[in-house]
Coordinates of C-alpha atoms in Angstrom, one line a residue:
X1 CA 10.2 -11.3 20.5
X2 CA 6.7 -9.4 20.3
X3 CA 6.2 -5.9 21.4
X4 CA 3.3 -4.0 21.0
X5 CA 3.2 -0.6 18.6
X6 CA 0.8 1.9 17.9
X7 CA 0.4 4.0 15.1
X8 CA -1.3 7.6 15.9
X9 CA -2.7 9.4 12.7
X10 CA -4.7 12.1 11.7
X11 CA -7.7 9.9 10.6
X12 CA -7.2 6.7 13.2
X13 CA -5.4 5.1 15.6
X14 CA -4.3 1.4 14.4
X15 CA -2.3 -0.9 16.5
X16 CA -1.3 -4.4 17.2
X17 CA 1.6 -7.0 18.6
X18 CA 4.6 -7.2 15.9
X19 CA 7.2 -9.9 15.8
X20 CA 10.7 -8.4 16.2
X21 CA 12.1 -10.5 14.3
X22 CA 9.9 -11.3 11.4
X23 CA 8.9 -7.4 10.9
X24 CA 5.6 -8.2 10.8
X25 CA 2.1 -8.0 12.3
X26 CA 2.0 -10.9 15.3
X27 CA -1.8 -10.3 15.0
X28 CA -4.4 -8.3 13.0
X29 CA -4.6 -4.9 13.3
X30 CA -7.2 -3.4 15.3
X31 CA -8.2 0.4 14.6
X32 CA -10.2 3.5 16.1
X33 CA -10.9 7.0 14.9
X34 CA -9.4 9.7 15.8
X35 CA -11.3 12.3 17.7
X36 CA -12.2 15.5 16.6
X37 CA -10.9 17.6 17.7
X38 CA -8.0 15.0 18.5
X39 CA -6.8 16.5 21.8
X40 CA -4.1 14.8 24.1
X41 CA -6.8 13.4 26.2
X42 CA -9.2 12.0 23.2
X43 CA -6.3 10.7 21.7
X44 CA -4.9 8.9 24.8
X45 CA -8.4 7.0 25.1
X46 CA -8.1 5.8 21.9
X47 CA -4.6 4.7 22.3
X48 CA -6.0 2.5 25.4
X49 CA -8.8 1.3 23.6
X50 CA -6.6 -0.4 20.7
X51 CA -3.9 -1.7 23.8
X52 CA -6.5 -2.7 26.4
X53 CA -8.2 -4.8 22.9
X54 CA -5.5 -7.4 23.2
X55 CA -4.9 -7.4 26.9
X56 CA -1.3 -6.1 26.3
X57 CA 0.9 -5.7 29.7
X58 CA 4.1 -4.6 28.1
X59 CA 6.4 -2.1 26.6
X60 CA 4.4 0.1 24.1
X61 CA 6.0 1.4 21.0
X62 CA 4.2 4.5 19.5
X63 CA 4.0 7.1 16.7
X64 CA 2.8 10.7 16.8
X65 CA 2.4 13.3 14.2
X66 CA 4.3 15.9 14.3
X67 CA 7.7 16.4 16.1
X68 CA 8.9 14.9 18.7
X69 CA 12.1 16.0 20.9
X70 CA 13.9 14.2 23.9
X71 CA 11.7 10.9 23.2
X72 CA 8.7 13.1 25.1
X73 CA 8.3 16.7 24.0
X74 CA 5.8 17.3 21.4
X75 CA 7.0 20.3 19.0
X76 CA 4.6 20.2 16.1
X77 CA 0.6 19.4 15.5
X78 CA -0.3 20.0 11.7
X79 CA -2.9 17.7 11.7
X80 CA -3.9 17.1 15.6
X81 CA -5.4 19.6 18.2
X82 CA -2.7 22.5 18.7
X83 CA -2.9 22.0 22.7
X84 CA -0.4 18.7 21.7
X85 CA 2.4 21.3 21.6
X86 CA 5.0 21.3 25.0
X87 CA 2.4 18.0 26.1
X88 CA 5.3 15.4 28.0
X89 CA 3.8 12.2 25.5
X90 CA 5.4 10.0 27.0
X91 CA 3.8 10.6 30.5
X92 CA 0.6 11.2 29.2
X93 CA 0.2 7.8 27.1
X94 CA 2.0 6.0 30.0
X95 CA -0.7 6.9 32.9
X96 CA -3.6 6.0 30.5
X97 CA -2.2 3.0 30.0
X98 CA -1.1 1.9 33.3
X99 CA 1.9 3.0 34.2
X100 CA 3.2 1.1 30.9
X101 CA 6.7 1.4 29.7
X102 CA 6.2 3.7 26.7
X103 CA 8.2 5.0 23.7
X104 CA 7.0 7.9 21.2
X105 CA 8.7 8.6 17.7
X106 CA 7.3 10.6 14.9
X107 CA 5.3 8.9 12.7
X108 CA 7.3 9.0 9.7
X109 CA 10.6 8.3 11.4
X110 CA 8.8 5.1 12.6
X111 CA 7.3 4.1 9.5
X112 CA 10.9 5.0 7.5
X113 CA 12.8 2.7 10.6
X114 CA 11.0 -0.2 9.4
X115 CA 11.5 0.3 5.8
X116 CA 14.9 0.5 6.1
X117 CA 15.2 -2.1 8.7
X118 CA 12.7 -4.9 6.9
X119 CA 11.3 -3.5 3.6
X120 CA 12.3 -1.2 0.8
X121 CA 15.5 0.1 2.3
X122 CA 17.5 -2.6 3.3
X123 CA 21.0 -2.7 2.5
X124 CA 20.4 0.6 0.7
X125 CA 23.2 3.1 1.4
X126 CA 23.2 6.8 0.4
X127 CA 20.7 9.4 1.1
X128 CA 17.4 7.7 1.0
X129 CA 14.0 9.8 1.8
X130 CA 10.4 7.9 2.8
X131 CA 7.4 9.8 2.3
X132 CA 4.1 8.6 3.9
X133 CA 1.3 10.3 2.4
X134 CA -2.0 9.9 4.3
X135 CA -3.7 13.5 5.9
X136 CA -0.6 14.6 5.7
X137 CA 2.5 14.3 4.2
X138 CA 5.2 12.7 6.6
X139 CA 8.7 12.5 5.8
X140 CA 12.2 10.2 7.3
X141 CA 15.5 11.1 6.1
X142 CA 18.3 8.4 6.2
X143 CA 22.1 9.1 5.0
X144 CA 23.4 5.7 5.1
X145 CA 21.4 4.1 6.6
X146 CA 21.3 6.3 9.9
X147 CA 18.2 8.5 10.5
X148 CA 18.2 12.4 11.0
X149 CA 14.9 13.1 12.9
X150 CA 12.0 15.0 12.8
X151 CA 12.6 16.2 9.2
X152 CA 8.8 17.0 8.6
X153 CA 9.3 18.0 5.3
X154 CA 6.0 17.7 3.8
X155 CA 5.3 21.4 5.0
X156 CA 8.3 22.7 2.7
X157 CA 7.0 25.5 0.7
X158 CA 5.3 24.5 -2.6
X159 CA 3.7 27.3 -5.0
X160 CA 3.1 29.1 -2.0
X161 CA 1.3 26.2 0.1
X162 CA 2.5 24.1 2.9
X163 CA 3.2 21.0 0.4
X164 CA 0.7 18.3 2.2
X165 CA -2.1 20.7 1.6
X166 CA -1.8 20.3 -2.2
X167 CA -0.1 16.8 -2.5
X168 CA -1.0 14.6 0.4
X169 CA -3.8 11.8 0.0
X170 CA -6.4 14.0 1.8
X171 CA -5.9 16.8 -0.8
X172 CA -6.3 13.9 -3.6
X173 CA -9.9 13.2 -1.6
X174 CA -11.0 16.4 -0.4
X175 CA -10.6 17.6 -3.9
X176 CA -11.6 14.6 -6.0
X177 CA -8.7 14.3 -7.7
X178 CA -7.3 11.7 -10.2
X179 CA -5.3 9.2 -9.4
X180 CA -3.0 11.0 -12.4
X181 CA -3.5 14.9 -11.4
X182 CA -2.8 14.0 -8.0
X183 CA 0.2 12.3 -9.2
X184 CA 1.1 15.3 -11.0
X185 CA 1.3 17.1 -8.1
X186 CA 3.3 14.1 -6.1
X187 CA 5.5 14.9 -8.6
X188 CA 6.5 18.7 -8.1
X189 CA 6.7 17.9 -4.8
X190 CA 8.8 15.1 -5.1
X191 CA 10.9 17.5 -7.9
X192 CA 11.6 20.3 -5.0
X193 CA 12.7 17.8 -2.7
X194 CA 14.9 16.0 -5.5
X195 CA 16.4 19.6 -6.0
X196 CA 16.8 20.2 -2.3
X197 CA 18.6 16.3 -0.6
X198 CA 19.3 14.6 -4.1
X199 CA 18.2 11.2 -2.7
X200 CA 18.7 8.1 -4.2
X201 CA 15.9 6.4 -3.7
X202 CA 12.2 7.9 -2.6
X203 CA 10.1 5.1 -0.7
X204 CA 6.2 6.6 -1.6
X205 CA 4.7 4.9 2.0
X206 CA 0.9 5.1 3.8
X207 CA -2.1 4.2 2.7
X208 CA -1.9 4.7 -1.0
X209 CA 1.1 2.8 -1.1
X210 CA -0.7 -0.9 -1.8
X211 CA -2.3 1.2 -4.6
X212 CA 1.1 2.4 -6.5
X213 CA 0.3 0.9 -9.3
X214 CA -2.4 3.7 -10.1
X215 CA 0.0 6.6 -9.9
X216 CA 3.5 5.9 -9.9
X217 CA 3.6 5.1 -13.9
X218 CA 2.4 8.7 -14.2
X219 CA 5.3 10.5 -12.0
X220 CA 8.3 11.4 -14.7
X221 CA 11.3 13.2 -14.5
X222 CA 12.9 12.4 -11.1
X223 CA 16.1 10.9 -11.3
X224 CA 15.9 8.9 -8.2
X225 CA 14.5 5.6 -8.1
X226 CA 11.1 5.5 -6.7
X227 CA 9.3 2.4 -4.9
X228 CA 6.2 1.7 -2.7
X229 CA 6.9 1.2 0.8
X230 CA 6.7 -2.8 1.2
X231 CA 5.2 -2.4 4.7
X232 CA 2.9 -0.6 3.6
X233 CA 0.6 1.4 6.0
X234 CA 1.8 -1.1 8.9
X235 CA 5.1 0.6 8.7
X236 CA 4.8 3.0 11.7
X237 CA 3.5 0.3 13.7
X238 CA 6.4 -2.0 13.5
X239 CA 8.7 1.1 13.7
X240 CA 7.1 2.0 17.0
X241 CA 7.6 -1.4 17.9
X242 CA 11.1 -1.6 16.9
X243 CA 12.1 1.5 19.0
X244 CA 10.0 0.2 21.6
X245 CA 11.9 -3.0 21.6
X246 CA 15.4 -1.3 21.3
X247 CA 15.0 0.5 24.7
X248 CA 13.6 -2.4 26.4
X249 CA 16.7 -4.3 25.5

């Protein structure tokens, strides 16, 4: 079974058909940027441009940054235009594209979904955390094997900075870090949240997960297990397509 997921980021908006059953890409990804400033309406264009690319007539599955309550209601916009905040998502991405059956999830829960489903989670029970670093810092909490939503927790409180402004890939850029200072920093985040949910296992996810091997040797002194997403950045789309499925079935 294919259904179609998108995944809606700070930076661009990738999407393409995933096999259900496989957990993988049916097709190549196709991607746009996101506008600036990415407000509802920009956003919803670009979501129709990476649908309309394959001529895709059913169910959409997609992902949006920031909380998102009663499968509709976005809560949160870190790193999106703030007028996002009370928009009905689901209504909004439906009428661009068609009058579409549509389903929106938060990025990270999407991406962490997956994991657990096809990649570095299965079979794992226990408290398990993903983290998707990428403009942001996204976050999915699982407690055997059963998701609590909308955790967000890279804006926890770190040296007096909303945590993805000093750890998330963006800062690593913006400030020209090293793949080891920037790992440094992974690290004292990773500690606080260690401290705070005692997870066993961290799955490091988003882009600069198909590069772990340039930081993850230099992150010590966590006593969970730590492992690159095996989705990699296609994650959220194959989560949006799994919850996309689910409610079609």
């Amino acid at each position: 079974m294919q259904i179609f997921g998108v995944d809606i980021g700070g930076s661009g908006i990738k999407g393409a058909p995933v096999d259900l059953d496989r957990g993988d890409l049916a097709q190549e990804r196709f991607k746009v940027l996101t506008p600036q400033p990415a407000t509802p309406d920009g956003v919803a264009d670009g979501v129709r441009q990476v649908v309309e690319h394959y001529g895709w007539t059913g169910p959409v599955g997609l992902t949006f940054p920031g909380v998102v309550t009663d499968g509709s209601t976005i809560r949160t916009a870190a790193n999106v235009d703030k007028s996002w905040i009370d928009t009905d998502a689901r209504a909004l991405f439906s009428d661009r594209l068609g009058g579409l059956p549509v389903t929106v999830v938060n990025d990270a829960d999407a991406a962490g979904v997956a994991e657990m489903h096809f990649g570095a989670g299965r079979d794992r029970r226990g408290t398990v955390i993903l983290l998707t670093f990428g403009t942001g810092i996204g976050s999915a909490l699982f407690v055997d094997g059963a998701l609590v939503p909308n955790t967000e927790l890279g804006h926890l409180e770190l040296h007096g900075h909303d945590a993805e402004k000093r750890a998330s890939s963006k800062a690593k850029d913006d400030e020209d870090l090293t793949w080891e200072h920037w790992a440094r920093r992974v690290q004292k985040y990773l500690a606080h949240v260690e401290m705070l949910f005692s997870p066993e296992l961290f799955i490091i996810g988003g882009g600069v997960s198909r590069k772990s091997h340039k930081f993850l040797h230099h992150i010590e002194g966590i006593k969970a297990q730590i492992v690159p997403a095996q989705l990699q950045n296609n994650a959220g789309i194959v989560g949006a397509a799994m919850r996309a499925g689910e409610k079609a079935a």
